[in-house]
PDB file of C-alpha atoms in Angstrom:
ATOM      1  CA  LYS G   1      -4.604  10.823  14.183  1.00 85.00           C
ATOM      2  CA  GLN G   2      -3.224   8.258  11.761  1.00 90.00           C
ATOM      3  CA  GLU G   3       0.373   7.194  12.306  1.00 94.00           C
ATOM      4  CA  VAL G   4       2.331   5.018   9.867  1.00 96.00           C
ATOM      5  CA  THR G   5       5.509   3.191  10.794  1.00 97.00           C
ATOM      6  CA  GLN G   6       7.906   1.372   8.498  1.00 97.00           C
ATOM      7  CA  ILE G   7      10.425  -1.221   9.534  1.00 92.00           C
ATOM      8  CA  PRO G   8      13.293  -1.548   8.832  1.00 92.00           C
ATOM      9  CA  ALA G   9      14.515   1.984   8.098  1.00 94.00           C
ATOM     10  CA  ALA G  10      17.239   0.582   5.861  1.00 96.00           C
ATOM     11  CA  LEU G  11      17.910  -2.775   4.284  1.00 95.00           C
ATOM     12  CA  SER G  12      20.793  -4.102   2.211  1.00 96.00           C
ATOM     13  CA  VAL G  13      20.504  -7.417   0.371  1.00 96.00           C
ATOM     14  CA  PRO G  14      22.448  -9.269  -2.337  1.00 97.00           C
ATOM     15  CA  GLU G  15      20.949  -9.426  -5.796  1.00 97.00           C
ATOM     16  CA  GLY G  16      18.451 -12.219  -6.310  1.00 97.00           C
ATOM     17  CA  GLU G  17      17.109 -12.330  -2.768  1.00 96.00           C
ATOM     18  CA  ASN G  18      13.430 -12.168  -1.966  1.00 97.00           C
ATOM     19  CA  LEU G  19      12.610  -9.542   0.646  1.00 95.00           C
ATOM     20  CA  VAL G  20       9.745  -8.138   2.692  1.00 96.00           C
ATOM     21  CA  LEU G  21       9.177  -4.550   3.754  1.00 97.00           C
ATOM     22  CA  ASN G  22       6.821  -3.884   6.642  1.00 97.00           C
ATOM     23  CA  CYS G  23       4.326  -1.105   7.256  1.00 97.00           C
ATOM     24  CA  SER G  24       1.977  -0.615  10.199  1.00 97.00           C
ATOM     25  CA  PHE G  25      -0.763   1.943  10.750  1.00 96.00           C
ATOM     26  CA  THR G  26      -2.735   2.916  13.831  1.00 95.00           C
ATOM     27  CA  ASP G  27      -6.182   3.775  12.440  1.00 90.00           C
ATOM     28  CA  SER G  28      -7.841   0.946  10.540  1.00 89.00           C
ATOM     29  CA  ALA G  29     -10.487   3.264   9.018  1.00 88.00           C
ATOM     30  CA  ILE G  30      -8.641   3.618   5.756  1.00 89.00           C
ATOM     31  CA  TYR G  31      -9.834   3.835   2.172  1.00 88.00           C
ATOM     32  CA  ASN G  32      -6.665   2.352   0.767  1.00 91.00           C
ATOM     33  CA  LEU G  33      -3.033   1.607   1.446  1.00 94.00           C
ATOM     34  CA  GLN G  34      -0.485   2.668  -1.142  1.00 94.00           C
ATOM     35  CA  TRP G  35       3.139   1.767  -1.736  1.00 97.00           C
ATOM     36  CA  PHE G  36       5.444   4.220  -3.481  1.00 96.00           C
ATOM     37  CA  ARG G  37       9.012   4.205  -4.659  1.00 97.00           C
ATOM     38  CA  GLN G  38      11.236   7.276  -4.387  1.00 95.00           C
ATOM     39  CA  ASP G  39      14.568   7.584  -6.166  1.00 93.00           C
ATOM     40  CA  PRO G  40      17.085  10.194  -4.960  1.00 86.00           C
ATOM     41  CA  GLY G  41      16.140  13.694  -6.042  1.00 80.00           C
ATOM     42  CA  LYS G  42      12.913  12.547  -7.618  1.00 83.00           C
ATOM     43  CA  GLY G  43       9.255  12.446  -6.800  1.00 86.00           C
ATOM     44  CA  LEU G  44       7.236   9.437  -5.779  1.00 92.00           C
ATOM     45  CA  THR G  45       6.180   6.696  -8.178  1.00 93.00           C
ATOM     46  CA  SER G  46       3.096   4.704  -7.286  1.00 93.00           C
ATOM     47  CA  LEU G  47       3.750   0.963  -7.145  1.00 96.00           C
ATOM     48  CA  LEU G  48       0.617  -0.611  -5.753  1.00 96.00           C
ATOM     49  CA  LEU G  49      -2.692   0.527  -4.299  1.00 93.00           C
ATOM     50  CA  ILE G  50      -4.730  -1.843  -2.134  1.00 94.00           C
ATOM     51  CA  GLN G  51      -8.311  -0.893  -1.508  1.00 91.00           C
ATOM     52  CA  SER G  52      -9.640  -1.379   2.009  1.00 90.00           C
ATOM     53  CA  SER G  53     -11.811  -4.274   0.804  1.00 91.00           C
ATOM     54  CA  GLN G  54      -8.866  -6.113  -0.768  1.00 93.00           C
ATOM     55  CA  ARG G  55      -6.210  -8.262   0.822  1.00 95.00           C
ATOM     56  CA  GLU G  56      -3.448  -8.042  -1.763  1.00 95.00           C
ATOM     57  CA  GLN G  57      -2.298  -6.621  -5.070  1.00 96.00           C
ATOM     58  CA  THR G  58       0.379  -7.838  -7.431  1.00 97.00           C
ATOM     59  CA  SER G  59       2.433  -6.158 -10.122  1.00 96.00           C
ATOM     60  CA  GLY G  60       5.264  -8.093 -11.705  1.00 97.00           C
ATOM     61  CA  ARG G  61       7.756  -9.032  -8.995  1.00 97.00           C
ATOM     62  CA  LEU G  62       5.906  -6.973  -6.391  1.00 97.00           C
ATOM     63  CA  ASN G  63       3.155  -8.199  -4.104  1.00 98.00           C
ATOM     64  CA  ALA G  64       1.545  -6.096  -1.415  1.00 97.00           C
ATOM     65  CA  SER G  65      -0.770  -7.418   1.267  1.00 97.00           C
ATOM     66  CA  LEU G  66      -3.137  -5.639   3.613  1.00 97.00           C
ATOM     67  CA  ASP G  67      -4.499  -6.752   6.969  1.00 96.00           C
ATOM     68  CA  LYS G  68      -6.745  -3.956   8.202  1.00 93.00           C
ATOM     69  CA  SER G  69      -7.657  -5.638  11.457  1.00 92.00           C
ATOM     70  CA  SER G  70      -4.057  -5.794  12.588  1.00 94.00           C
ATOM     71  CA  GLY G  71      -3.062  -2.511  10.932  1.00 95.00           C
ATOM     72  CA  ARG G  72      -0.354  -4.049   8.809  1.00 97.00           C
ATOM     73  CA  SER G  73       0.785  -4.141   5.212  1.00 97.00           C
ATOM     74  CA  THR G  74       3.775  -5.834   3.638  1.00 97.00           C
ATOM     75  CA  LEU G  75       5.523  -5.339   0.327  1.00 97.00           C
ATOM     76  CA  TYR G  76       7.166  -8.463  -1.030  1.00 97.00           C
ATOM     77  CA  ILE G  77       9.826  -8.067  -3.709  1.00 97.00           C
ATOM     78  CA  ALA G  78      10.848 -11.240  -5.504  1.00 97.00           C
ATOM     79  CA  ALA G  79      14.246 -11.830  -7.052  1.00 97.00           C
ATOM     80  CA  SER G  80      15.586  -8.402  -6.182  1.00 97.00           C
ATOM     81  CA  GLN G  81      17.732  -6.484  -8.689  1.00 97.00           C
ATOM     82  CA  PRO G  82      20.141  -3.558  -8.291  1.00 97.00           C
ATOM     83  CA  GLY G  83      17.593  -1.394 -10.091  1.00 96.00           C
ATOM     84  CA  ASP G  84      15.212  -1.957  -7.188  1.00 97.00           C
ATOM     85  CA  SER G  85      17.469   0.162  -4.992  1.00 97.00           C
ATOM     86  CA  ALA G  86      15.387   3.103  -3.785  1.00 97.00           C
ATOM     87  CA  THR G  87      13.362   4.274  -0.810  1.00 97.00           C
ATOM     88  CA  TYR G  88      10.004   2.556  -0.452  1.00 98.00           C
ATOM     89  CA  LEU G  89       7.200   4.451   1.246  1.00 97.00           C
ATOM     90  CA  CYS G  90       3.842   3.212   2.367  1.00 97.00           C
ATOM     91  CA  ALA G  91       0.940   5.559   2.891  1.00 95.00           C
ATOM     92  CA  ALA G  92      -2.534   5.145   4.328  1.00 93.00           C
ATOM     93  CA  PHE G  93      -5.401   7.112   2.822  1.00 90.00           C
ATOM     94  CA  SER G  94      -7.608   7.807   5.815  1.00 82.00           C
ATOM     95  CA  GLY G  95     -11.346   7.946   5.455  1.00 64.00           C
ATOM     96  CA  SER G  96     -12.132  10.786   7.792  1.00 61.00           C
ATOM     97  CA  ALA G  97      -9.339  13.190   6.890  1.00 62.00           C
ATOM     98  CA  ARG G  98      -9.099  12.268   3.195  1.00 72.00           C
ATOM     99  CA  GLN G  99      -5.358  12.536   3.490  1.00 82.00           C
ATOM    100  CA  LEU G 100      -2.385  10.337   2.692  1.00 90.00           C
ATOM    101  CA  THR G 101      -0.302   9.695   5.792  1.00 93.00           C
ATOM    102  CA  PHE G 102       3.176   8.425   4.975  1.00 96.00           C
ATOM    103  CA  GLY G 103       5.685   6.357   6.842  1.00 97.00           C
ATOM    104  CA  SER G 104       9.317   7.430   6.925  1.00 96.00           C
ATOM    105  CA  GLY G 105      10.284   4.847   4.349  1.00 96.00           C
ATOM    106  CA  THR G 106      12.645   1.906   4.005  1.00 97.00           C
ATOM    107  CA  GLN G 107      15.853   2.614   2.115  1.00 96.00           C
ATOM    108  CA  LEU G 108      16.638  -0.506   0.091  1.00 97.00           C
ATOM    109  CA  THR G 109      20.029  -1.271  -1.413  1.00 97.00           C
ATOM    110  CA  VAL G 110      20.385  -4.309  -3.652  1.00 97.00           C
ATOM    111  CA  LEU G 111      24.013  -5.232  -4.104  1.00 96.00           C
ATOM    112  CA  PRO G 112      25.171  -6.675  -7.446  1.00 94.00           C
TER     113      PRO G 112
ATOM    114  CA  GLY T   1       0.790  17.072 -19.959  1.00 52.00           C
ATOM    115  CA  ALA T   2       2.348  13.699 -19.494  1.00 79.00           C
ATOM    116  CA  GLY T   3       2.877  14.110 -15.776  1.00 92.00           C
ATOM    117  CA  VAL T   4       2.919  16.508 -12.870  1.00 95.00           C
ATOM    118  CA  SER T   5       5.563  19.205 -13.242  1.00 96.00           C
ATOM    119  CA  GLN T   6       6.955  21.555 -10.640  1.00 97.00           C
ATOM    120  CA  SER T   7       9.112  24.643 -10.864  1.00 96.00           C
ATOM    121  CA  PRO T   8      11.635  25.651  -9.890  1.00 97.00           C
ATOM    122  CA  ARG T   9      13.317  22.335  -9.124  1.00 96.00           C
ATOM    123  CA  TYR T  10      15.693  24.047  -6.710  1.00 97.00           C
ATOM    124  CA  LYS T  11      15.311  27.289  -4.802  1.00 97.00           C
ATOM    125  CA  VAL T  12      17.744  28.948  -2.449  1.00 98.00           C
ATOM    126  CA  ALA T  13      16.357  31.795  -0.380  1.00 97.00           C
ATOM    127  CA  LYS T  14      17.772  34.020   2.290  1.00 97.00           C
ATOM    128  CA  ARG T  15      15.928  33.955   5.566  1.00 97.00           C
ATOM    129  CA  GLY T  16      13.087  36.434   5.457  1.00 97.00           C
ATOM    130  CA  GLN T  17      12.541  36.281   1.704  1.00 97.00           C
ATOM    131  CA  ASP T  18       9.243  35.271   0.134  1.00 98.00           C
ATOM    132  CA  VAL T  19       9.153  32.320  -2.280  1.00 98.00           C
ATOM    133  CA  ALA T  20       6.584  30.957  -4.714  1.00 98.00           C
ATOM    134  CA  LEU T  21       6.543  27.338  -5.849  1.00 98.00           C
ATOM    135  CA  ARG T  22       4.537  26.262  -8.869  1.00 98.00           C
ATOM    136  CA  CYS T  23       2.751  23.015  -9.646  1.00 98.00           C
ATOM    137  CA  ASP T  24       1.271  21.984 -12.993  1.00 98.00           C
ATOM    138  CA  PRO T  25      -0.941  18.942 -12.422  1.00 97.00           C
ATOM    139  CA  ILE T  26      -1.904  16.374 -15.018  1.00 95.00           C
ATOM    140  CA  SER T  27      -4.400  17.960 -17.375  1.00 94.00           C
ATOM    141  CA  GLY T  28      -7.980  17.381 -16.267  1.00 92.00           C
ATOM    142  CA  HIS T  29      -7.120  16.190 -12.779  1.00 93.00           C
ATOM    143  CA  VAL T  30      -9.618  17.508 -10.301  1.00 93.00           C
ATOM    144  CA  SER T  31      -7.691  17.108  -7.054  1.00 92.00           C
ATOM    145  CA  LEU T  32      -4.351  18.633  -6.144  1.00 94.00           C
ATOM    146  CA  PHE T  33      -2.302  18.072  -3.015  1.00 94.00           C
ATOM    147  CA  TRP T  34       0.795  19.735  -1.570  1.00 96.00           C
ATOM    148  CA  TYR T  35       3.219  17.911   0.723  1.00 96.00           C
ATOM    149  CA  GLN T  36       6.352  18.872   2.630  1.00 97.00           C
ATOM    150  CA  GLN T  37       9.145  16.301   2.893  1.00 96.00           C
ATOM    151  CA  ALA T  38      11.959  16.834   5.357  1.00 94.00           C
ATOM    152  CA  LEU T  39      15.245  15.011   4.866  1.00 91.00           C
ATOM    153  CA  GLY T  40      14.929  11.342   5.750  1.00 89.00           C
ATOM    154  CA  GLN T  41      11.194  11.547   6.383  1.00 93.00           C
ATOM    155  CA  GLY T  42       8.065  10.717   4.473  1.00 94.00           C
ATOM    156  CA  PRO T  43       6.001  13.501   2.920  1.00 95.00           C
ATOM    157  CA  GLU T  44       3.591  15.333   5.205  1.00 95.00           C
ATOM    158  CA  PHE T  45       0.275  16.677   3.973  1.00 93.00           C
ATOM    159  CA  LEU T  46      -0.040  20.449   3.675  1.00 95.00           C
ATOM    160  CA  THR T  47      -3.199  21.258   1.737  1.00 94.00           C
ATOM    161  CA  TYR T  48      -5.770  19.928  -0.733  1.00 92.00           C
ATOM    162  CA  PHE T  49      -7.698  21.507  -3.605  1.00 93.00           C
ATOM    163  CA  GLN T  50     -10.717  20.220  -5.435  1.00 92.00           C
ATOM    164  CA  ASN T  51     -10.716  22.282  -8.627  1.00 94.00           C
ATOM    165  CA  GLU T  52     -10.218  25.861  -7.402  1.00 95.00           C
ATOM    166  CA  ALA T  53     -11.608  25.253  -3.926  1.00 94.00           C
ATOM    167  CA  GLN T  54      -9.157  24.738  -1.084  1.00 94.00           C
ATOM    168  CA  LEU T  55     -11.027  22.146   0.955  1.00 90.00           C
ATOM    169  CA  ASP T  56      -8.363  21.282   3.489  1.00 90.00           C
ATOM    170  CA  LYS T  57      -5.459  23.392   4.679  1.00 91.00           C
ATOM    171  CA  SER T  58      -5.028  21.726   8.036  1.00 91.00           C
ATOM    172  CA  GLY T  59      -1.415  20.768   7.336  1.00 93.00           C
ATOM    173  CA  LEU T  60      -0.080  24.243   6.640  1.00 96.00           C
ATOM    174  CA  PRO T  61       2.459  24.833   9.438  1.00 94.00           C
ATOM    175  CA  SER T  62       1.841  28.537   9.911  1.00 94.00           C
ATOM    176  CA  ASP T  63       0.101  31.543   8.445  1.00 95.00           C
ATOM    177  CA  ARG T  64       3.261  32.237   6.470  1.00 97.00           C
ATOM    178  CA  PHE T  65       2.200  29.440   4.131  1.00 98.00           C
ATOM    179  CA  PHE T  66      -0.439  30.179   1.532  1.00 97.00           C
ATOM    180  CA  ALA T  67      -1.624  28.132  -1.449  1.00 97.00           C
ATOM    181  CA  GLU T  68      -3.926  28.926  -4.324  1.00 97.00           C
ATOM    182  CA  ARG T  69      -5.331  27.337  -7.453  1.00 97.00           C
ATOM    183  CA  PRO T  70      -7.397  30.152  -8.951  1.00 96.00           C
ATOM    184  CA  GLU T  71      -8.470  28.484 -12.204  1.00 94.00           C
ATOM    185  CA  GLY T  72      -8.562  24.917 -11.006  1.00 92.00           C
ATOM    186  CA  SER T  73      -5.401  23.846 -12.788  1.00 95.00           C
ATOM    187  CA  VAL T  74      -1.986  25.361 -11.900  1.00 97.00           C
ATOM    188  CA  SER T  75      -1.327  25.824  -8.195  1.00 98.00           C
ATOM    189  CA  THR T  76       1.134  28.019  -6.347  1.00 98.00           C
ATOM    190  CA  LEU T  77       2.448  27.492  -2.836  1.00 98.00           C
ATOM    191  CA  LYS T  78       3.751  30.708  -1.351  1.00 98.00           C
ATOM    192  CA  ILE T  79       5.896  30.968   1.746  1.00 98.00           C
ATOM    193  CA  GLN T  80       6.350  34.387   3.261  1.00 98.00           C
ATOM    194  CA  ARG T  81       9.297  35.459   5.416  1.00 97.00           C
ATOM    195  CA  THR T  82      11.039  32.121   4.993  1.00 97.00           C
ATOM    196  CA  GLN T  83      12.736  30.526   7.988  1.00 97.00           C
ATOM    197  CA  GLN T  84      15.454  27.883   8.102  1.00 96.00           C
ATOM    198  CA  GLU T  85      12.955  25.288   9.292  1.00 96.00           C
ATOM    199  CA  ASP T  86      11.092  25.729   5.994  1.00 97.00           C
ATOM    200  CA  SER T  87      13.980  23.999   4.194  1.00 97.00           C
ATOM    201  CA  ALA T  88      12.517  20.846   2.681  1.00 97.00           C
ATOM    202  CA  VAL T  89      11.315  19.300  -0.552  1.00 96.00           C
ATOM    203  CA  TYR T  90       7.840  20.455  -1.501  1.00 97.00           C
ATOM    204  CA  LEU T  91       5.893  17.874  -3.482  1.00 96.00           C
ATOM    205  CA  CYS T  92       2.749  18.319  -5.476  1.00 96.00           C
ATOM    206  CA  ALA T  93       0.393  15.503  -6.452  1.00 94.00           C
ATOM    207  CA  SER T  94      -2.796  15.265  -8.451  1.00 93.00           C
ATOM    208  CA  THR T  95      -5.602  12.757  -8.840  1.00 91.00           C
ATOM    209  CA  ARG T  96      -8.198  12.330 -11.527  1.00 90.00           C
ATOM    210  CA  LEU T  97     -11.185  12.242  -9.243  1.00 82.00           C
ATOM    211  CA  ALA T  98     -12.524  14.578  -6.603  1.00 78.00           C
ATOM    212  CA  GLY T  99     -11.730  14.051  -2.947  1.00 69.00           C
ATOM    213  CA  GLY T 100      -9.799  10.892  -3.386  1.00 61.00           C
ATOM    214  CA  THR T 101     -11.484   7.519  -3.649  1.00 66.00           C
ATOM    215  CA  SER T 102     -10.496   4.025  -2.803  1.00 62.00           C
ATOM    216  CA  THR T 103      -9.166   3.505  -6.325  1.00 70.00           C
ATOM    217  CA  ASP T 104      -7.518   6.836  -6.977  1.00 80.00           C
ATOM    218  CA  THR T 105      -3.751   6.936  -7.279  1.00 85.00           C
ATOM    219  CA  GLN T 106      -1.894  10.134  -6.510  1.00 88.00           C
ATOM    220  CA  TYR T 107       0.598  11.146  -9.197  1.00 91.00           C
ATOM    221  CA  PHE T 108       3.532  13.085  -7.836  1.00 93.00           C
ATOM    222  CA  GLY T 109       5.742  15.737  -9.359  1.00 95.00           C
ATOM    223  CA  PRO T 110       9.543  15.738  -8.914  1.00 94.00           C
ATOM    224  CA  GLY T 111       9.365  18.317  -6.126  1.00 95.00           C
ATOM    225  CA  THR T 112      11.010  21.630  -5.392  1.00 97.00           C
ATOM    226  CA  ARG T 113      13.957  21.529  -3.025  1.00 96.00           C
ATOM    227  CA  LEU T 114      13.900  24.712  -0.944  1.00 98.00           C
ATOM    228  CA  THR T 115      16.978  25.715   1.009  1.00 97.00           C
ATOM    229  CA  VAL T 116      16.720  28.690   3.333  1.00 97.00           C
ATOM    230  CA  LEU T 117      20.049  30.172   4.388  1.00 96.00           C
TER     231      LEU T 117
END
């Protein structure tokens, strides 16, 4: 059974800092790895999707990498802004179960 | 529609009551997923529909939970005889393609927050 872990659970940084969020998964037989953002009281917004054959994806100030062999993904946020404050969730789409398995998220606070 | 919508946004039920939660996926999306999100946790898979067919219900926690999508568009998640442990946010997501593919993003609704007293 796929298990996804995110470290740290919470992170607080001053505005302008670059930061890295970590995600690990136990079963490397994935179709893709997805990063989502969740604002309080709202649903999830897809940020980046990395296919199993890819190593990274970029969107604006966000860059996500995937290392299937080690079961790891990272989300890099450049020049953080207060508007980036949210919970960031990673999720592995497993091949056999055709399900998204989520981590518990990293709650990010960017201080002005 | 422009996105996935869910109703009601908030539901308070007394223990033992039945509730029905509605999901309107993006028009034309083939796949629909339901998730349960407890406070401080990531969403957990409940069930998956491809059009009107429920292909996976392995995540439903008990036989009190029932989901349907009779015409392949709107879906309803029903919880019978609600218990306090059912309190959570219930999220619905849809994807354009069937079964999920390596390139298919799941689009989530805002969720229904269920509180069972």
